[in-house]
Amino acid sequence: MAVSKAPQPFLVESMRAADLDAVMEIERVSFHAPCAAQVFLEELVRDWAHVDVVRDLSTRSIVAFANYWLVADEIHLLNLATHPLARRAGNASRLLAHIADFGRRHDCRVVTLEVRRSNAAALRLYRRFAFRPVGVRPNYYAEDQEDAIVMLLELTP
Ligand SMILES: CC(C)(COP(=O)(O)OP(=O)(O)OC[C@H]1O[C@@H](n2cnc3c(N)ncnc32)[C@H](O)[C@@H]1OP(=O)(O)O)[C@@H](O)C(=O)NCCC(=O)NCCS
């Protein structure tokens, strides 16, 4: 993936099938137990599922993605990752801001997610967005039985 160092214009847009390889590259380098490509392809055809990407417009590269569901008046964030070469540049924040706006436009009350207890970077990111911890799911992650922290963001109109 080509990543430019200078601040660049970016675009948050819906993932297309042609973006699968770029999204899978980010998934593979971001998680010990990455999802299969088929998971993303299935998300593209579910009415309630959304996968958004951040595209660096100077290189046309995809630098981050988020997968979330809109169910009734809640958004559930299932997956969020930024390519390691594009981290600490506000890309996950762009996606979270976009998701929160989407939620408000669809009269959602809350955004919820699960995050590993040990994932300090993600916990800090979510707290900055005013997510608060509301519960623990013990042994949530099948690969290593780590607990998940459940976090919730209340969306104000
Ligand atoms: C967590 C993750 C998505 C953050 O993506 P990102 O694009 O780097 O995030 P941002 O640049 O928007 O960061 C915003 C803020 O989050 C916090 N943050 C992000 N990464 C951090 C890190 N490694 N250490 C400490 N704080 C961090 C900081 O407060 C940061 O603001 P700052 O850079 O001004 O200090 C990214 O590290 C990642 O893909 N990790 C692997 C996959 C993962 O764990 N996903 C979350 C699953 S729940």
PDB file of C-alpha atoms and ligand atoms in Angstrom:
ATOM      1  CA  MET A   1       0.000   0.000   0.000  1.00  0.00           C
ATOM      2  CA  ALA A   2       1.337   3.457  -0.886  1.00  0.00           C
ATOM      3  CA  VAL A   3       0.965   5.948   1.970  1.00  0.00           C
ATOM      4  CA  SER A   4       2.001   9.563   1.687  1.00  0.00           C
ATOM      5  CA  LYS A   5       3.465  11.327   4.723  1.00  0.00           C
ATOM      6  CA  ALA A   6       1.938  14.777   4.249  1.00  0.00           C
ATOM      7  CA  PRO A   7      -1.643  15.428   5.398  1.00  0.00           C
ATOM      8  CA  GLN A   8      -3.885  14.428   2.512  1.00  0.00           C
ATOM      9  CA  PRO A   9      -7.504  14.810   1.573  1.00  0.00           C
ATOM     10  CA  PHE A  10      -9.491  11.719   2.340  1.00  0.00           C
ATOM     11  CA  LEU A  11     -12.885  10.313   1.593  1.00  0.00           C
ATOM     12  CA  VAL A  12     -15.099   8.062   3.706  1.00  0.00           C
ATOM     13  CA  GLU A  13     -17.209   5.951   1.372  1.00  0.00           C
ATOM     14  CA  SER A  14     -18.944   2.591   1.163  1.00  0.00           C
ATOM     15  CA  MET A  15     -16.792  -0.415   0.424  1.00  0.00           C
ATOM     16  CA  ARG A  16     -17.186  -1.980  -3.021  1.00  0.00           C
ATOM     17  CA  ALA A  17     -16.297  -5.532  -4.053  1.00  0.00           C
ATOM     18  CA  ALA A  18     -13.246  -4.105  -5.853  1.00  0.00           C
ATOM     19  CA  ASP A  19     -11.939  -2.899  -2.469  1.00  0.00           C
ATOM     20  CA  LEU A  20     -11.846  -6.409  -0.999  1.00  0.00           C
ATOM     21  CA  ASP A  21      -8.098  -7.025  -1.402  1.00  0.00           C
ATOM     22  CA  ALA A  22      -7.184  -3.729   0.263  1.00  0.00           C
ATOM     23  CA  VAL A  23      -9.610  -4.312   3.138  1.00  0.00           C
ATOM     24  CA  MET A  24      -8.327  -7.875   3.592  1.00  0.00           C
ATOM     25  CA  GLU A  25      -4.738  -6.639   3.703  1.00  0.00           C
ATOM     26  CA  ILE A  26      -5.636  -4.296   6.569  1.00  0.00           C
ATOM     27  CA  GLU A  27      -7.615  -7.059   8.301  1.00  0.00           C
ATOM     28  CA  ARG A  28      -4.716  -9.536   8.070  1.00  0.00           C
ATOM     29  CA  VAL A  29      -2.082  -7.171   9.451  1.00  0.00           C
ATOM     30  CA  SER A  30      -4.376  -5.881  12.199  1.00  0.00           C
ATOM     31  CA  PHE A  31      -5.769  -9.023  13.856  1.00  0.00           C
ATOM     32  CA  HIS A  32      -4.334 -12.335  15.091  1.00  0.00           C
ATOM     33  CA  ALA A  33      -7.465 -14.142  13.901  1.00  0.00           C
ATOM     34  CA  PRO A  34      -8.537 -12.212  10.783  1.00  0.00           C
ATOM     35  CA  CYS A  35     -11.991 -12.633   9.255  1.00  0.00           C
ATOM     36  CA  ALA A  36     -12.216 -14.473   5.944  1.00  0.00           C
ATOM     37  CA  ALA A  37     -12.805 -12.480   2.755  1.00  0.00           C
ATOM     38  CA  GLN A  38     -16.195 -14.148   2.472  1.00  0.00           C
ATOM     39  CA  VAL A  39     -17.321 -12.374   5.643  1.00  0.00           C
ATOM     40  CA  PHE A  40     -16.819  -8.983   3.982  1.00  0.00           C
ATOM     41  CA  LEU A  41     -18.491 -10.075   0.755  1.00  0.00           C
ATOM     42  CA  GLU A  42     -21.533 -11.238   2.717  1.00  0.00           C
ATOM     43  CA  GLU A  43     -21.684  -7.902   4.524  1.00  0.00           C
ATOM     44  CA  LEU A  44     -21.952  -6.105   1.174  1.00  0.00           C
ATOM     45  CA  VAL A  45     -25.291  -7.767   0.400  1.00  0.00           C
ATOM     46  CA  ARG A  46     -26.963  -7.575   3.824  1.00  0.00           C
ATOM     47  CA  ASP A  47     -29.497  -4.752   4.083  1.00  0.00           C
ATOM     48  CA  TRP A  48     -28.551  -3.930   7.677  1.00  0.00           C
ATOM     49  CA  ALA A  49     -24.777  -4.231   7.261  1.00  0.00           C
ATOM     50  CA  HIS A  50     -22.344  -1.480   6.296  1.00  0.00           C
ATOM     51  CA  VAL A  51     -18.646  -1.496   5.504  1.00  0.00           C
ATOM     52  CA  ASP A  52     -17.098   1.941   5.070  1.00  0.00           C
ATOM     53  CA  VAL A  53     -13.552   2.689   3.997  1.00  0.00           C
ATOM     54  CA  VAL A  54     -11.262   5.700   4.255  1.00  0.00           C
ATOM     55  CA  ARG A  55      -9.592   6.400   0.938  1.00  0.00           C
ATOM     56  CA  ASP A  56      -6.442   8.532   0.723  1.00  0.00           C
ATOM     57  CA  LEU A  57      -7.269  10.616  -2.344  1.00  0.00           C
ATOM     58  CA  SER A  58      -3.652  11.319  -3.210  1.00  0.00           C
ATOM     59  CA  THR A  59      -2.832   7.634  -3.703  1.00  0.00           C
ATOM     60  CA  ARG A  60      -6.372   6.208  -4.042  1.00  0.00           C
ATOM     61  CA  SER A  61      -5.322   3.702  -1.347  1.00  0.00           C
ATOM     62  CA  ILE A  62      -7.712   2.440   1.290  1.00  0.00           C
ATOM     63  CA  VAL A  63      -6.169   3.141   4.678  1.00  0.00           C
ATOM     64  CA  ALA A  64      -8.907   2.066   7.117  1.00  0.00           C
ATOM     65  CA  PHE A  65     -12.292   0.392   7.278  1.00  0.00           C
ATOM     66  CA  ALA A  66     -15.219  -0.123   9.640  1.00  0.00           C
ATOM     67  CA  ASN A  67     -17.963  -2.744   9.588  1.00  0.00           C
ATOM     68  CA  TYR A  68     -21.184  -1.988  11.469  1.00  0.00           C
ATOM     69  CA  TRP A  69     -24.815  -3.019  11.616  1.00  0.00           C
ATOM     70  CA  LEU A  70     -27.893  -0.843  11.878  1.00  0.00           C
ATOM     71  CA  VAL A  71     -30.470  -2.838  13.857  1.00  0.00           C
ATOM     72  CA  ALA A  72     -33.654  -1.057  15.023  1.00  0.00           C
ATOM     73  CA  ASP A  73     -32.407   2.118  16.697  1.00  0.00           C
ATOM     74  CA  GLU A  74     -28.906   0.885  17.472  1.00  0.00           C
ATOM     75  CA  ILE A  75     -25.632   0.711  15.616  1.00  0.00           C
ATOM     76  CA  HIS A  76     -23.328  -2.154  16.493  1.00  0.00           C
ATOM     77  CA  LEU A  77     -19.703  -1.730  15.435  1.00  0.00           C
ATOM     78  CA  LEU A  78     -18.261  -5.148  14.600  1.00  0.00           C
ATOM     79  CA  ASN A  79     -14.867  -4.330  13.166  1.00  0.00           C
ATOM     80  CA  LEU A  80     -12.594  -1.306  12.797  1.00  0.00           C
ATOM     81  CA  ALA A  81      -8.978  -1.178  11.666  1.00  0.00           C
ATOM     82  CA  THR A  82      -6.409   1.169  10.170  1.00  0.00           C
ATOM     83  CA  HIS A  83      -3.419   0.006   8.137  1.00  0.00           C
ATOM     84  CA  PRO A  84      -0.323   0.125  10.388  1.00  0.00           C
ATOM     85  CA  LEU A  85       1.341   2.633   8.019  1.00  0.00           C
ATOM     86  CA  ALA A  86      -1.626   4.998   8.369  1.00  0.00           C
ATOM     87  CA  ARG A  87      -2.218   4.883  12.134  1.00  0.00           C
ATOM     88  CA  ARG A  88      -2.242   7.896  14.469  1.00  0.00           C
ATOM     89  CA  ALA A  89      -3.366  10.057  11.556  1.00  0.00           C
ATOM     90  CA  GLY A  90      -7.040  10.315  12.504  1.00  0.00           C
ATOM     91  CA  ASN A  91      -8.350   7.640  10.154  1.00  0.00           C
ATOM     92  CA  ALA A  92     -10.247   5.553  12.708  1.00  0.00           C
ATOM     93  CA  SER A  93     -11.578   8.822  14.120  1.00  0.00           C
ATOM     94  CA  ARG A  94     -12.881   9.766  10.669  1.00  0.00           C
ATOM     95  CA  LEU A  95     -14.777   6.500  10.511  1.00  0.00           C
ATOM     96  CA  LEU A  96     -16.211   6.873  14.025  1.00  0.00           C
ATOM     97  CA  ALA A  97     -17.372  10.418  13.269  1.00  0.00           C
ATOM     98  CA  HIS A  98     -18.960   9.200  10.040  1.00  0.00           C
ATOM     99  CA  ILE A  99     -20.718   6.322  11.841  1.00  0.00           C
ATOM    100  CA  ALA A 100     -22.022   8.631  14.565  1.00  0.00           C
ATOM    101  CA  ASP A 101     -23.409  11.005  11.898  1.00  0.00           C
ATOM    102  CA  PHE A 102     -24.989   8.085  10.078  1.00  0.00           C
ATOM    103  CA  GLY A 103     -26.566   6.945  13.345  1.00  0.00           C
ATOM    104  CA  ARG A 104     -28.009  10.376  14.088  1.00  0.00           C
ATOM    105  CA  ARG A 105     -29.464  10.603  10.576  1.00  0.00           C
ATOM    106  CA  HIS A 106     -31.174   7.254  11.151  1.00  0.00           C
ATOM    107  CA  ASP A 107     -32.550   8.247  14.575  1.00  0.00           C
ATOM    108  CA  CYS A 108     -30.329   5.799  16.405  1.00  0.00           C
ATOM    109  CA  ARG A 109     -29.991   6.104  20.168  1.00  0.00           C
ATOM    110  CA  VAL A 110     -26.665   4.369  20.680  1.00  0.00           C
ATOM    111  CA  VAL A 111     -23.555   2.871  19.141  1.00  0.00           C
ATOM    112  CA  THR A 112     -22.264  -0.259  20.891  1.00  0.00           C
ATOM    113  CA  LEU A 113     -19.142  -2.376  20.437  1.00  0.00           C
ATOM    114  CA  GLU A 114     -16.937  -4.985  22.093  1.00  0.00           C
ATOM    115  CA  VAL A 115     -13.227  -4.426  22.540  1.00  0.00           C
ATOM    116  CA  ARG A 116     -10.484  -6.604  24.027  1.00  0.00           C
ATOM    117  CA  ARG A 117      -9.630  -5.734  27.603  1.00  0.00           C
ATOM    118  CA  SER A 118      -5.938  -5.472  26.587  1.00  0.00           C
ATOM    119  CA  ASN A 119      -6.481  -3.230  23.532  1.00  0.00           C
ATOM    120  CA  ALA A 120      -5.229   0.005  25.039  1.00  0.00           C
ATOM    121  CA  ALA A 121      -5.099   1.857  21.711  1.00  0.00           C
ATOM    122  CA  ALA A 122      -8.717   1.098  20.839  1.00  0.00           C
ATOM    123  CA  LEU A 123      -9.932   1.765  24.389  1.00  0.00           C
ATOM    124  CA  ARG A 124      -8.295   5.181  24.300  1.00  0.00           C
ATOM    125  CA  LEU A 125      -9.768   5.926  20.873  1.00  0.00           C
ATOM    126  CA  TYR A 126     -13.288   4.998  22.001  1.00  0.00           C
ATOM    127  CA  ARG A 127     -13.047   6.949  25.246  1.00  0.00           C
ATOM    128  CA  ARG A 128     -12.006  10.000  23.244  1.00  0.00           C
ATOM    129  CA  PHE A 129     -15.245   9.610  21.334  1.00  0.00           C
ATOM    130  CA  ALA A 130     -17.197   9.528  24.627  1.00  0.00           C
ATOM    131  CA  PHE A 131     -17.897   5.820  24.540  1.00  0.00           C
ATOM    132  CA  ARG A 132     -18.220   4.501  28.088  1.00  0.00           C
ATOM    133  CA  PRO A 133     -17.752   0.957  29.376  1.00  0.00           C
ATOM    134  CA  VAL A 134     -21.091  -0.612  30.275  1.00  0.00           C
ATOM    135  CA  GLY A 135     -20.236  -4.281  30.786  1.00  0.00           C
ATOM    136  CA  VAL A 136     -17.848  -7.175  30.403  1.00  0.00           C
ATOM    137  CA  ARG A 137     -18.297 -10.347  28.340  1.00  0.00           C
ATOM    138  CA  PRO A 138     -16.032 -12.918  30.014  1.00  0.00           C
ATOM    139  CA  ASN A 139     -13.967 -15.165  27.676  1.00  0.00           C
ATOM    140  CA  TYR A 140     -15.564 -13.486  24.653  1.00  0.00           C
ATOM    141  CA  TYR A 141     -12.758 -14.090  22.132  1.00  0.00           C
ATOM    142  CA  ALA A 142     -12.670 -17.755  21.097  1.00  0.00           C
ATOM    143  CA  GLU A 143      -8.961 -17.759  20.126  1.00  0.00           C
ATOM    144  CA  ASP A 144      -7.627 -16.964  23.594  1.00  0.00           C
ATOM    145  CA  GLN A 145     -10.654 -16.470  25.873  1.00  0.00           C
ATOM    146  CA  GLU A 146      -9.835 -12.821  26.524  1.00  0.00           C
ATOM    147  CA  ASP A 147     -12.661 -10.776  28.032  1.00  0.00           C
ATOM    148  CA  ALA A 148     -14.446  -8.130  25.980  1.00  0.00           C
ATOM    149  CA  ILE A 149     -15.371  -4.740  27.364  1.00  0.00           C
ATOM    150  CA  VAL A 150     -18.764  -3.603  26.076  1.00  0.00           C
ATOM    151  CA  MET A 151     -18.759   0.104  25.248  1.00  0.00           C
ATOM    152  CA  LEU A 152     -21.648   2.406  24.467  1.00  0.00           C
ATOM    153  CA  LEU A 153     -21.935   5.841  22.908  1.00  0.00           C
ATOM    154  CA  GLU A 154     -25.193   7.730  23.371  1.00  0.00           C
ATOM    155  CA  LEU A 155     -26.093   9.720  20.267  1.00  0.00           C
ATOM    156  CA  THR A 156     -27.585  13.087  20.924  1.00  0.00           C
ATOM    157  CA  PRO A 157     -29.613  14.575  18.048  1.00  0.00           C
TER     158      PRO A 157
HETATM  159  C1  LIG B   1      -7.211   1.066  17.226  1.00  0.00           C
HETATM  160  C2  LIG B   1      -7.006   1.601  15.803  1.00  0.00           C
HETATM  161  C3  LIG B   1      -8.246   1.267  14.963  1.00  0.00           C
HETATM  162  C4  LIG B   1      -6.796   3.122  15.877  1.00  0.00           C
HETATM  163  O1  LIG B   1      -6.719   3.598  14.526  1.00  0.00           O
HETATM  164  P1  LIG B   1      -6.032   5.000  14.157  1.00  0.00           P
HETATM  165  O2  LIG B   1      -6.455   5.327  12.770  1.00  0.00           O
HETATM  166  O3  LIG B   1      -4.593   4.942  14.437  1.00  0.00           O
HETATM  167  O4  LIG B   1      -6.737   5.968  15.209  1.00  0.00           O
HETATM  168  P2  LIG B   1      -6.709   7.575  15.235  1.00  0.00           P
HETATM  169  O5  LIG B   1      -5.511   8.080  14.502  1.00  0.00           O
HETATM  170  O6  LIG B   1      -8.045   8.072  14.806  1.00  0.00           O
HETATM  171  O7  LIG B   1      -6.488   7.828  16.804  1.00  0.00           O
HETATM  172  C5  LIG B   1      -7.299   8.714  17.545  1.00  0.00           C
HETATM  173  C6  LIG B   1      -6.882   8.651  19.009  1.00  0.00           C
HETATM  174  O8  LIG B   1      -7.024   7.322  19.525  1.00  0.00           O
HETATM  175  C7  LIG B   1      -5.968   7.084  20.503  1.00  0.00           C
HETATM  176  N1  LIG B   1      -5.023   6.090  19.977  1.00  0.00           N
HETATM  177  C8  LIG B   1      -5.027   5.532  18.744  1.00  0.00           C
HETATM  178  N2  LIG B   1      -3.997   4.654  18.642  1.00  0.00           N
HETATM  179  C9  LIG B   1      -3.349   4.671  19.825  1.00  0.00           C
HETATM  180  C10 LIG B   1      -2.211   3.992  20.326  1.00  0.00           C
HETATM  181  N3  LIG B   1      -1.512   3.101  19.577  1.00  0.00           N
HETATM  182  N4  LIG B   1      -1.824   4.221  21.586  1.00  0.00           N
HETATM  183  C11 LIG B   1      -2.496   5.098  22.354  1.00  0.00           C
HETATM  184  N5  LIG B   1      -3.594   5.805  21.935  1.00  0.00           N
HETATM  185  C12 LIG B   1      -4.004   5.586  20.682  1.00  0.00           C
HETATM  186  C13 LIG B   1      -5.240   8.407  20.652  1.00  0.00           C
HETATM  187  O9  LIG B   1      -5.943   9.143  21.648  1.00  0.00           O
HETATM  188  C14 LIG B   1      -5.434   9.010  19.269  1.00  0.00           C
HETATM  189  O10 LIG B   1      -5.281  10.396  19.248  1.00  0.00           O
HETATM  190  P3  LIG B   1      -3.798  11.036  19.078  1.00  0.00           P
HETATM  191  O11 LIG B   1      -3.147  10.303  17.920  1.00  0.00           O
HETATM  192  O12 LIG B   1      -4.082  12.483  18.821  1.00  0.00           O
HETATM  193  O13 LIG B   1      -3.091  10.764  20.377  1.00  0.00           O
HETATM  194  C15 LIG B   1      -5.720   0.973  15.157  1.00  0.00           C
HETATM  195  O14 LIG B   1      -4.655   1.042  16.094  1.00  0.00           O
HETATM  196  C16 LIG B   1      -5.884  -0.457  14.697  1.00  0.00           C
HETATM  197  O15 LIG B   1      -6.294  -0.718  13.565  1.00  0.00           O
HETATM  198  N6  LIG B   1      -5.560  -1.423  15.598  1.00  0.00           N
HETATM  199  C17 LIG B   1      -5.660  -2.853  15.248  1.00  0.00           C
HETATM  200  C18 LIG B   1      -7.095  -3.275  15.081  1.00  0.00           C
HETATM  201  C19 LIG B   1      -7.933  -2.976  16.309  1.00  0.00           C
HETATM  202  O16 LIG B   1      -7.512  -3.184  17.450  1.00  0.00           O
HETATM  203  N7  LIG B   1      -9.179  -2.501  16.079  1.00  0.00           N
HETATM  204  C20 LIG B   1     -10.129  -2.195  17.128  1.00  0.00           C
HETATM  205  C21 LIG B   1     -10.950  -3.403  17.414  1.00  0.00           C
HETATM  206  S1  LIG B   1     -12.154  -3.079  18.706  1.00  0.00           S
END
